[in-house]
Amino acid sequence: MDGPSEYQVALLIAIGSVGMLLLASAIILFMVFYQKKMIQEQVKLQELEIVHQQRMMEAALESQENERRRVAGDLHDSIGAMLSAIRLGLITVGKQMPNPSGIDDAKEMLDETIGSVRRISRDLMPSTLEKFGLAHAVKELCDRFQSTSQLPIQYHEQGEMKTMDAKRELMIFRIAQELLNNAIKHSRASIISVTLGATETFQIVVEDDGVGFNFDEQHASNKIEKGLGLFNIENRTRLLNATLEFDKERKKGTRITLTVPYEAVV
Protein backbone atom coordinates (compact mmCIF):
# COMPACT_ATOMS: atom_id res chain seq x y z
CA MET A 1 0.00 0.00 0.00
CA ASP A 2 1.44 3.34 -1.09
CA GLY A 3 1.94 6.13 1.51
CA PRO A 4 0.39 9.55 1.23
CA SER A 5 1.50 11.57 -1.71
CA GLU A 6 3.47 14.78 -1.42
CA TYR A 7 0.27 16.71 -2.27
CA GLN A 8 -1.63 15.03 0.54
CA VAL A 9 1.20 15.71 2.99
CA ALA A 10 1.31 19.34 1.95
CA LEU A 11 -2.47 19.56 2.26
CA LEU A 12 -2.39 18.05 5.76
CA ILE A 13 0.36 20.47 6.78
CA ALA A 14 -1.62 23.40 5.36
CA ILE A 15 -4.80 22.30 7.13
CA GLY A 16 -2.88 21.83 10.39
CA SER A 17 -1.28 25.25 10.03
CA VAL A 18 -4.62 26.88 9.37
CA GLY A 19 -6.09 25.04 12.35
CA MET A 20 -3.25 26.17 14.60
CA LEU A 21 -3.62 29.73 13.29
CA LEU A 22 -7.36 29.68 13.97
CA LEU A 23 -6.76 28.25 17.44
CA ALA A 24 -4.12 30.88 18.17
CA SER A 25 -6.45 33.62 16.86
CA ALA A 26 -9.26 32.28 19.02
CA ILE A 27 -7.01 32.29 22.10
CA ILE A 28 -5.83 35.84 21.34
CA LEU A 29 -9.41 37.04 20.80
CA PHE A 30 -10.47 35.36 24.05
CA MET A 31 -7.63 37.01 25.96
CA VAL A 32 -8.42 40.41 24.45
CA PHE A 33 -12.11 39.99 25.26
CA TYR A 34 -11.27 38.77 28.77
CA GLN A 35 -8.91 41.67 29.43
CA LYS A 36 -11.47 44.14 28.06
CA LYS A 37 -14.12 42.59 30.29
CA MET A 38 -11.81 42.78 33.31
CA ILE A 39 -11.02 46.44 32.57
CA GLN A 40 -14.74 47.20 32.27
CA GLU A 41 -15.38 45.47 35.60
CA GLN A 42 -12.54 47.41 37.23
CA VAL A 43 -13.94 50.68 35.86
CA LYS A 44 -17.40 49.76 37.20
CA LEU A 45 -15.93 48.93 40.60
CA GLN A 46 -14.02 52.22 40.65
CA GLU A 47 -17.16 54.13 39.67
CA LEU A 48 -19.14 52.35 42.38
CA GLU A 49 -16.38 53.12 44.89
CA ILE A 50 -16.39 56.79 43.86
CA VAL A 51 -20.19 56.94 44.15
CA HIS A 52 -19.99 55.20 47.54
CA GLN A 53 -17.32 57.61 48.77
CA GLN A 54 -19.32 60.60 47.53
CA ARG A 55 -22.43 59.33 49.28
CA MET A 56 -20.48 58.73 52.48
CA MET A 57 -18.95 62.19 52.20
CA GLU A 58 -22.32 63.78 51.52
CA ALA A 59 -23.87 61.90 54.47
CA ALA A 60 -21.03 63.05 56.75
CA LEU A 61 -21.41 66.68 55.68
CA GLU A 62 -25.19 66.45 56.01
CA SER A 63 -24.79 65.06 59.53
CA GLN A 64 -22.39 67.90 60.32
CA GLU A 65 -24.88 70.49 59.06
CA ASN A 66 -27.71 68.89 61.05
CA GLU A 67 -25.59 69.07 64.20
CA ARG A 68 -24.75 72.70 63.49
CA ARG A 69 -28.44 73.42 62.99
CA ARG A 70 -29.27 71.74 66.29
CA VAL A 71 -26.56 73.60 68.22
CA ALA A 72 -27.51 76.91 66.58
CA GLY A 73 -31.13 76.34 67.59
CA ASP A 74 -30.13 75.53 71.17
CA LEU A 75 -27.95 78.63 71.36
CA HIS A 76 -30.63 80.91 69.97
CA ASP A 77 -33.73 79.45 71.60
CA SER A 78 -32.41 78.20 74.94
CA ILE A 79 -29.20 79.96 75.94
CA GLY A 80 -30.06 83.19 74.15
CA ALA A 81 -33.49 83.28 75.74
CA MET A 82 -32.09 82.59 79.22
CA LEU A 83 -29.45 85.31 78.86
CA SER A 84 -32.12 87.78 77.72
CA ALA A 85 -34.25 86.84 80.75
CA ILE A 86 -31.26 87.40 83.06
CA ARG A 87 -30.63 90.78 81.42
CA LEU A 88 -34.26 91.76 81.96
CA GLY A 89 -33.95 90.66 85.59
CA LEU A 90 -30.86 92.85 86.06
CA ILE A 91 -32.67 95.84 84.62
CA THR A 92 -35.61 95.22 86.97
CA VAL A 93 -33.32 94.89 89.99
CA GLY A 94 -31.43 97.99 88.93
CA LYS A 95 -34.59 100.08 88.90
CA GLN A 96 -35.26 99.11 92.50
CA MET A 97 -31.76 100.04 93.69
CA PRO A 98 -30.94 103.55 94.89
CA ASN A 99 -27.63 103.39 93.02
CA PRO A 100 -27.98 101.02 90.00
CA SER A 101 -24.52 101.85 88.61
CA GLY A 102 -23.13 98.84 90.43
CA ILE A 103 -24.72 96.42 88.00
CA ASP A 104 -23.79 98.34 84.86
CA ASP A 105 -20.58 96.34 84.38
CA ALA A 106 -22.46 93.07 84.75
CA LYS A 107 -25.09 94.26 82.26
CA GLU A 108 -22.39 95.28 79.79
CA MET A 109 -20.69 91.89 80.03
CA LEU A 110 -24.06 90.21 79.62
CA ASP A 111 -24.78 92.27 76.49
CA GLU A 112 -21.43 91.22 75.02
CA THR A 113 -22.18 87.57 75.81
CA ILE A 114 -25.60 87.79 74.15
CA GLY A 115 -23.97 89.34 71.08
CA SER A 116 -21.37 86.55 70.97
CA VAL A 117 -24.06 83.87 71.25
CA ARG A 118 -26.02 85.44 68.38
CA ARG A 119 -22.88 85.70 66.25
CA ILE A 120 -21.92 82.06 66.87
CA SER A 121 -25.49 80.98 66.12
CA ARG A 122 -25.43 82.87 62.79
CA ASP A 123 -22.06 81.32 61.89
CA LEU A 124 -23.37 77.84 62.61
CA MET A 125 -26.55 78.26 60.59
CA PRO A 126 -26.88 81.51 58.60
CA SER A 127 -30.56 82.48 58.41
CA THR A 128 -29.74 85.05 55.70
CA LEU A 129 -28.79 82.21 53.34
CA GLU A 130 -32.23 80.62 53.59
CA LYS A 131 -34.15 83.90 53.49
CA PHE A 132 -32.25 85.98 50.93
CA GLY A 133 -29.88 83.66 49.06
CA LEU A 134 -26.16 83.08 48.67
CA ALA A 135 -25.02 86.55 47.58
CA HIS A 136 -26.63 88.29 50.57
CA ALA A 137 -25.27 85.63 52.93
CA VAL A 138 -21.69 86.01 51.65
CA LYS A 139 -21.93 89.81 51.86
CA GLU A 140 -23.19 89.55 55.46
CA LEU A 141 -20.35 87.11 56.17
CA CYS A 142 -17.80 89.64 54.90
CA ASP A 143 -19.36 92.38 57.04
CA ARG A 144 -19.24 90.20 60.17
CA PHE A 145 -15.63 89.13 59.60
CA GLN A 146 -14.63 92.75 58.99
CA SER A 147 -16.40 93.85 62.18
CA THR A 148 -14.78 91.21 64.38
CA SER A 149 -11.29 91.23 62.83
CA GLN A 150 -11.04 94.99 62.07
CA LEU A 151 -9.54 93.92 58.72
CA PRO A 152 -10.90 95.62 55.58
CA ILE A 153 -12.83 93.13 53.43
CA GLN A 154 -13.99 94.35 50.04
CA TYR A 155 -17.07 92.69 48.54
CA HIS A 156 -17.96 92.78 44.83
CA GLU A 157 -20.59 91.23 42.59
CA GLN A 158 -20.30 90.74 38.84
CA GLY A 159 -23.17 89.57 36.67
CA GLU A 160 -26.68 88.51 37.60
CA MET A 161 -26.79 86.08 40.51
CA LYS A 162 -28.85 82.95 39.88
CA THR A 163 -30.59 80.85 42.50
CA MET A 164 -29.26 77.33 43.07
CA ASP A 165 -30.34 74.33 45.07
CA ALA A 166 -30.29 75.02 48.82
CA LYS A 167 -27.75 72.26 49.53
CA ARG A 168 -25.40 73.58 46.86
CA GLU A 169 -25.66 77.13 48.14
CA LEU A 170 -24.91 75.96 51.68
CA MET A 171 -21.80 74.06 50.49
CA ILE A 172 -20.58 77.11 48.55
CA PHE A 173 -21.21 79.31 51.61
CA ARG A 174 -19.18 76.93 53.81
CA ILE A 175 -16.27 77.06 51.36
CA ALA A 176 -16.38 80.88 51.31
CA GLN A 177 -16.59 80.90 55.11
CA GLU A 178 -13.55 78.61 55.41
CA LEU A 179 -11.50 80.58 52.88
CA LEU A 180 -12.27 83.88 54.59
CA ASN A 181 -11.65 82.51 58.05
CA ASN A 182 -8.25 81.13 57.06
CA ALA A 183 -7.26 84.26 55.15
CA ILE A 184 -7.88 86.30 58.31
CA LYS A 185 -6.05 83.82 60.55
CA HIS A 186 -3.03 82.91 58.44
CA SER A 187 -2.44 85.37 55.58
CA ARG A 188 -1.26 88.37 57.66
CA ALA A 189 -2.96 90.50 55.01
CA SER A 190 -3.83 94.19 55.23
CA ILE A 191 -6.88 93.78 52.97
CA ILE A 192 -9.03 90.94 51.63
CA SER A 193 -11.22 90.96 48.55
CA VAL A 194 -14.21 88.70 47.85
CA THR A 195 -15.78 88.70 44.38
CA LEU A 196 -18.89 86.82 43.28
CA GLY A 197 -19.22 86.34 39.54
CA ALA A 198 -22.10 84.89 37.55
CA THR A 199 -21.79 83.93 33.87
CA GLU A 200 -22.19 80.40 32.48
CA THR A 201 -20.79 79.29 35.85
CA PHE A 202 -20.80 80.68 39.36
CA GLN A 203 -17.47 81.89 40.77
CA ILE A 204 -16.14 83.07 44.10
CA VAL A 205 -12.71 84.67 44.13
CA VAL A 206 -11.00 85.28 47.48
CA GLU A 207 -7.70 87.15 47.38
CA ASP A 208 -5.43 88.93 49.82
CA ASP A 209 -2.12 90.79 49.91
CA GLY A 210 -0.60 88.65 52.66
CA VAL A 211 2.31 86.23 52.91
CA GLY A 212 0.98 83.80 50.30
CA PHE A 213 0.22 80.10 50.37
CA ASN A 214 2.14 77.13 48.91
CA PHE A 215 -0.55 74.70 47.74
CA ASP A 216 1.86 71.93 46.65
CA GLU A 217 3.79 72.10 49.94
CA GLN A 218 0.60 71.68 51.96
CA HIS A 219 -0.26 68.51 50.03
CA ALA A 220 3.27 67.14 50.16
CA SER A 221 3.49 67.63 53.92
CA ASN A 222 0.17 65.81 54.41
CA LYS A 223 -0.95 68.46 56.89
CA ILE A 224 -4.34 69.02 55.34
CA GLU A 225 -5.95 69.63 58.71
CA LYS A 226 -3.74 72.68 59.26
CA GLY A 227 -3.48 75.98 57.42
CA LEU A 228 -6.39 76.45 55.06
CA GLY A 229 -8.23 73.31 56.06
CA LEU A 230 -8.06 71.98 52.51
CA PHE A 231 -9.68 68.67 53.36
CA ASN A 232 -13.16 70.09 54.06
CA ILE A 233 -12.89 72.59 51.23
CA GLU A 234 -11.88 69.98 48.67
CA ASN A 235 -14.55 67.51 49.79
CA ARG A 236 -17.27 70.09 49.22
CA THR A 237 -15.66 71.10 45.93
CA ARG A 238 -15.82 67.51 44.66
CA LEU A 239 -19.44 67.11 45.71
CA LEU A 240 -20.28 70.31 43.83
CA ASN A 241 -18.46 68.99 40.74
CA ALA A 242 -16.60 72.29 40.96
CA THR A 243 -12.97 73.36 40.57
CA LEU A 244 -10.73 75.12 43.08
CA GLU A 245 -7.75 76.98 41.62
CA PHE A 246 -4.82 78.53 43.47
CA ASP A 247 -2.92 81.21 41.58
CA LYS A 248 0.60 79.73 41.84
CA GLU A 249 2.16 82.52 39.78
CA ARG A 250 1.11 85.23 42.21
CA LYS A 251 4.17 86.96 43.66
CA LYS A 252 2.46 88.29 46.79
CA GLY A 253 -0.62 87.18 48.65
CA THR A 254 -3.10 84.51 47.66
CA ARG A 255 -5.82 84.28 45.04
CA ILE A 256 -8.23 81.33 45.20
CA THR A 257 -11.02 80.80 42.66
CA LEU A 258 -13.96 78.45 43.16
CA THR A 259 -15.87 77.73 39.93
CA VAL A 260 -19.22 75.95 40.23
CA PRO A 261 -21.30 74.80 37.23
CA TYR A 262 -24.98 75.60 37.64
CA GLU A 263 -26.14 72.34 36.10
CA ALA A 264 -24.13 70.05 38.42
CA VAL A 265 -26.15 67.82 40.71
CA VAL A 266 -25.13 67.05 44.28
mmCIF file of N, CA and C in Angstrom, residues 160-208:
data_model
loop_
_atom_site.group_PDB
_atom_site.id
_atom_site.type_symbol
_atom_site.label_atom_id
_atom_site.label_comp_id
_atom_site.label_asym_id
_atom_site.label_seq_id
_atom_site.Cartn_x
_atom_site.Cartn_y
_atom_site.Cartn_z
ATOM 1 N N GLU A 160 -25.403 88.727 36.931
ATOM 2 C CA GLU A 160 -26.682 88.512 37.603
ATOM 3 C C GLU A 160 -26.657 87.195 38.364
ATOM 4 N N MET A 161 -26.832 87.276 39.674
ATOM 5 C CA MET A 161 -26.789 86.084 40.511
ATOM 6 C C MET A 161 -28.017 85.199 40.258
ATOM 7 N N LYS A 162 -27.772 83.904 40.104
ATOM 8 C CA LYS A 162 -28.852 82.950 39.882
ATOM 9 C C LYS A 162 -29.035 82.081 41.128
ATOM 10 N N THR A 163 -30.282 81.699 41.351
ATOM 11 C CA THR A 163 -30.589 80.849 42.501
ATOM 12 C C THR A 163 -30.205 79.408 42.210
ATOM 13 N N MET A 164 -29.611 78.743 43.196
ATOM 14 C CA MET A 164 -29.258 77.333 43.065
ATOM 15 C C MET A 164 -29.962 76.523 44.140
ATOM 16 N N ASP A 165 -29.793 75.219 44.066
ATOM 17 C CA ASP A 165 -30.342 74.325 45.072
ATOM 18 C C ASP A 165 -29.806 74.713 46.457
ATOM 19 N N ALA A 166 -30.667 74.580 47.472
ATOM 20 C CA ALA A 166 -30.295 75.024 48.824
ATOM 21 C C ALA A 166 -29.057 74.307 49.346
ATOM 22 N N LYS A 167 -28.920 73.002 49.072
ATOM 23 C CA LYS A 167 -27.749 72.257 49.527
ATOM 24 C C LYS A 167 -26.477 72.777 48.867
ATOM 25 N N ARG A 168 -26.583 73.075 47.585
ATOM 26 C CA ARG A 168 -25.403 73.575 46.860
ATOM 27 C C ARG A 168 -24.996 74.944 47.388
ATOM 28 N N GLU A 169 -25.977 75.800 47.623
ATOM 29 C CA GLU A 169 -25.659 77.130 48.143
ATOM 30 C C GLU A 169 -25.019 77.046 49.525
ATOM 31 N N LEU A 170 -25.494 76.116 50.345
ATOM 32 C CA LEU A 170 -24.911 75.960 51.678
ATOM 33 C C LEU A 170 -23.464 75.480 51.586
ATOM 34 N N MET A 171 -23.180 74.541 50.668
ATOM 35 C CA MET A 171 -21.801 74.061 50.488
ATOM 36 C C MET A 171 -20.890 75.183 50.008
ATOM 37 N N ILE A 172 -21.375 75.988 49.060
ATOM 38 C CA ILE A 172 -20.585 77.113 48.554
ATOM 39 C C ILE A 172 -20.335 78.124 49.677
ATOM 40 N N PHE A 173 -21.357 78.385 50.471
ATOM 41 C CA PHE A 173 -21.207 79.306 51.605
ATOM 42 C C PHE A 173 -20.157 78.806 52.579
ATOM 43 N N ARG A 174 -20.161 77.496 52.873
ATOM 44 C CA ARG A 174 -19.184 76.934 53.811
ATOM 45 C C ARG A 174 -17.760 77.080 53.262
ATOM 46 N N ILE A 175 -17.601 76.894 51.959
ATOM 47 C CA ILE A 175 -16.270 77.061 51.359
ATOM 48 C C ILE A 175 -15.817 78.514 51.500
ATOM 49 N N ALA A 176 -16.711 79.455 51.173
ATOM 50 C CA ALA A 176 -16.379 80.879 51.308
ATOM 51 C C ALA A 176 -16.050 81.222 52.752
ATOM 52 N N GLN A 177 -16.817 80.662 53.686
ATOM 53 C CA GLN A 177 -16.591 80.898 55.111
ATOM 54 C C GLN A 177 -15.212 80.393 55.528
ATOM 55 N N GLU A 178 -14.853 79.197 55.060
ATOM 56 C CA GLU A 178 -13.553 78.613 55.405
ATOM 57 C C GLU A 178 -12.403 79.412 54.801
ATOM 58 N N LEU A 179 -12.556 79.813 53.547
ATOM 59 C CA LEU A 179 -11.500 80.581 52.876
ATOM 60 C C LEU A 179 -11.288 81.933 53.564
ATOM 61 N N LEU A 180 -12.386 82.595 53.900
ATOM 62 C CA LEU A 180 -12.273 83.883 54.587
ATOM 63 C C LEU A 180 -11.671 83.729 55.977
ATOM 64 N N ASN A 181 -12.131 82.744 56.690
ATOM 65 C CA ASN A 181 -11.648 82.506 58.049
ATOM 66 C C ASN A 181 -10.141 82.262 58.058
ATOM 67 N N ASN A 182 -9.678 81.447 57.116
ATOM 68 C CA ASN A 182 -8.250 81.133 57.064
ATOM 69 C C ASN A 182 -7.411 82.283 56.537
ATOM 70 N N ALA A 183 -7.975 83.076 55.635
ATOM 71 C CA ALA A 183 -7.256 84.259 55.152
ATOM 72 C C ALA A 183 -7.013 85.230 56.305
ATOM 73 N N ILE A 184 -8.013 85.399 57.149
ATOM 74 C CA ILE A 184 -7.877 86.296 58.305
ATOM 75 C C ILE A 184 -6.868 85.737 59.312
ATOM 76 N N LYS A 185 -6.909 84.423 59.533
ATOM 77 C CA LYS A 185 -6.050 83.815 60.547
ATOM 78 C C LYS A 185 -4.595 83.686 60.112
ATOM 79 N N HIS A 186 -4.368 83.341 58.845
ATOM 80 C CA HIS A 186 -3.026 82.907 58.436
ATOM 81 C C HIS A 186 -2.322 83.811 57.415
ATOM 82 N N SER A 187 -3.067 84.658 56.700
ATOM 83 C CA SER A 187 -2.436 85.373 55.581
ATOM 84 C C SER A 187 -1.598 86.574 56.018
ATOM 85 N N ARG A 188 -1.893 87.125 57.199
ATOM 86 C CA ARG A 188 -1.259 88.369 57.657
ATOM 87 C C ARG A 188 -1.448 89.490 56.630
ATOM 88 N N ALA A 189 -2.647 89.532 56.063
ATOM 89 C CA ALA A 189 -2.956 90.502 55.013
ATOM 90 C C ALA A 189 -3.397 91.830 55.621
ATOM 91 N N SER A 190 -3.326 92.883 54.814
ATOM 92 C CA SER A 190 -3.830 94.191 55.228
ATOM 93 C C SER A 190 -5.193 94.464 54.598
ATOM 94 N N ILE A 191 -5.570 93.645 53.610
ATOM 95 C CA ILE A 191 -6.878 93.784 52.969
ATOM 96 C C ILE A 191 -7.236 92.467 52.284
ATOM 97 N N ILE A 192 -8.514 92.157 52.281
ATOM 98 C CA ILE A 192 -9.028 90.944 51.629
ATOM 99 C C ILE A 192 -10.140 91.350 50.677
ATOM 100 N N SER A 193 -10.197 90.677 49.544
ATOM 101 C CA SER A 193 -11.222 90.963 48.553
ATOM 102 C C SER A 193 -12.011 89.689 48.241
ATOM 103 N N VAL A 194 -13.334 89.822 48.203
ATOM 104 C CA VAL A 194 -14.211 88.702 47.847
ATOM 105 C C VAL A 194 -15.078 89.132 46.671
ATOM 106 N N THR A 195 -15.020 88.375 45.586
ATOM 107 C CA THR A 195 -15.784 88.702 44.383
ATOM 108 C C THR A 195 -16.663 87.531 43.979
ATOM 109 N N LEU A 196 -17.952 87.810 43.804
ATOM 110 C CA LEU A 196 -18.888 86.823 43.281
ATOM 111 C C LEU A 196 -19.162 87.143 41.826
ATOM 112 N N GLY A 197 -18.996 86.150 40.961
ATOM 113 C CA GLY A 197 -19.220 86.341 39.536
ATOM 114 C C GLY A 197 -20.202 85.327 38.985
ATOM 115 N N ALA A 198 -21.101 85.780 38.126
ATOM 116 C CA ALA A 198 -22.104 84.887 37.548
ATOM 117 C C ALA A 198 -22.113 85.046 36.035
ATOM 118 N N THR A 199 -21.691 83.984 35.335
ATOM 119 C CA THR A 199 -21.790 83.934 33.872
ATOM 120 C C THR A 199 -22.428 82.593 33.520
ATOM 121 N N GLU A 200 -21.716 81.769 32.720
ATOM 122 C CA GLU A 200 -22.190 80.401 32.483
ATOM 123 C C GLU A 200 -21.979 79.539 33.721
ATOM 124 N N THR A 201 -21.051 79.966 34.576
ATOM 125 C CA THR A 201 -20.792 79.288 35.849
ATOM 126 C C THR A 201 -20.841 80.314 36.967
ATOM 127 N N PHE A 202 -20.833 79.802 38.187
ATOM 128 C CA PHE A 202 -20.795 80.683 39.364
ATOM 129 C C PHE A 202 -19.380 80.646 39.937
ATOM 130 N N GLN A 203 -18.838 81.813 40.256
ATOM 131 C CA GLN A 203 -17.472 81.889 40.774
ATOM 132 C C GLN A 203 -17.411 82.707 42.061
ATOM 133 N N ILE A 204 -16.533 82.260 42.943
ATOM 134 C CA ILE A 204 -16.141 83.065 44.100
ATOM 135 C C ILE A 204 -14.623 83.190 44.072
ATOM 136 N N VAL A 205 -14.147 84.410 44.109
ATOM 137 C CA VAL A 205 -12.705 84.667 44.128
ATOM 138 C C VAL A 205 -12.362 85.346 45.453
ATOM 139 N N VAL A 206 -11.470 84.715 46.213
ATOM 140 C CA VAL A 206 -11.002 85.282 47.481
ATOM 141 C C VAL A 206 -9.515 85.562 47.343
ATOM 142 N N GLU A 207 -9.125 86.806 47.506
ATOM 143 C CA GLU A 207 -7.699 87.152 47.379
ATOM 144 C C GLU A 207 -7.279 88.113 48.476
ATOM 145 N N ASP A 208 -5.977 88.063 48.782
ATOM 146 C CA ASP A 208 -5.431 88.933 49.822
ATOM 147 C C ASP A 208 -4.020 89.346 49.439
#
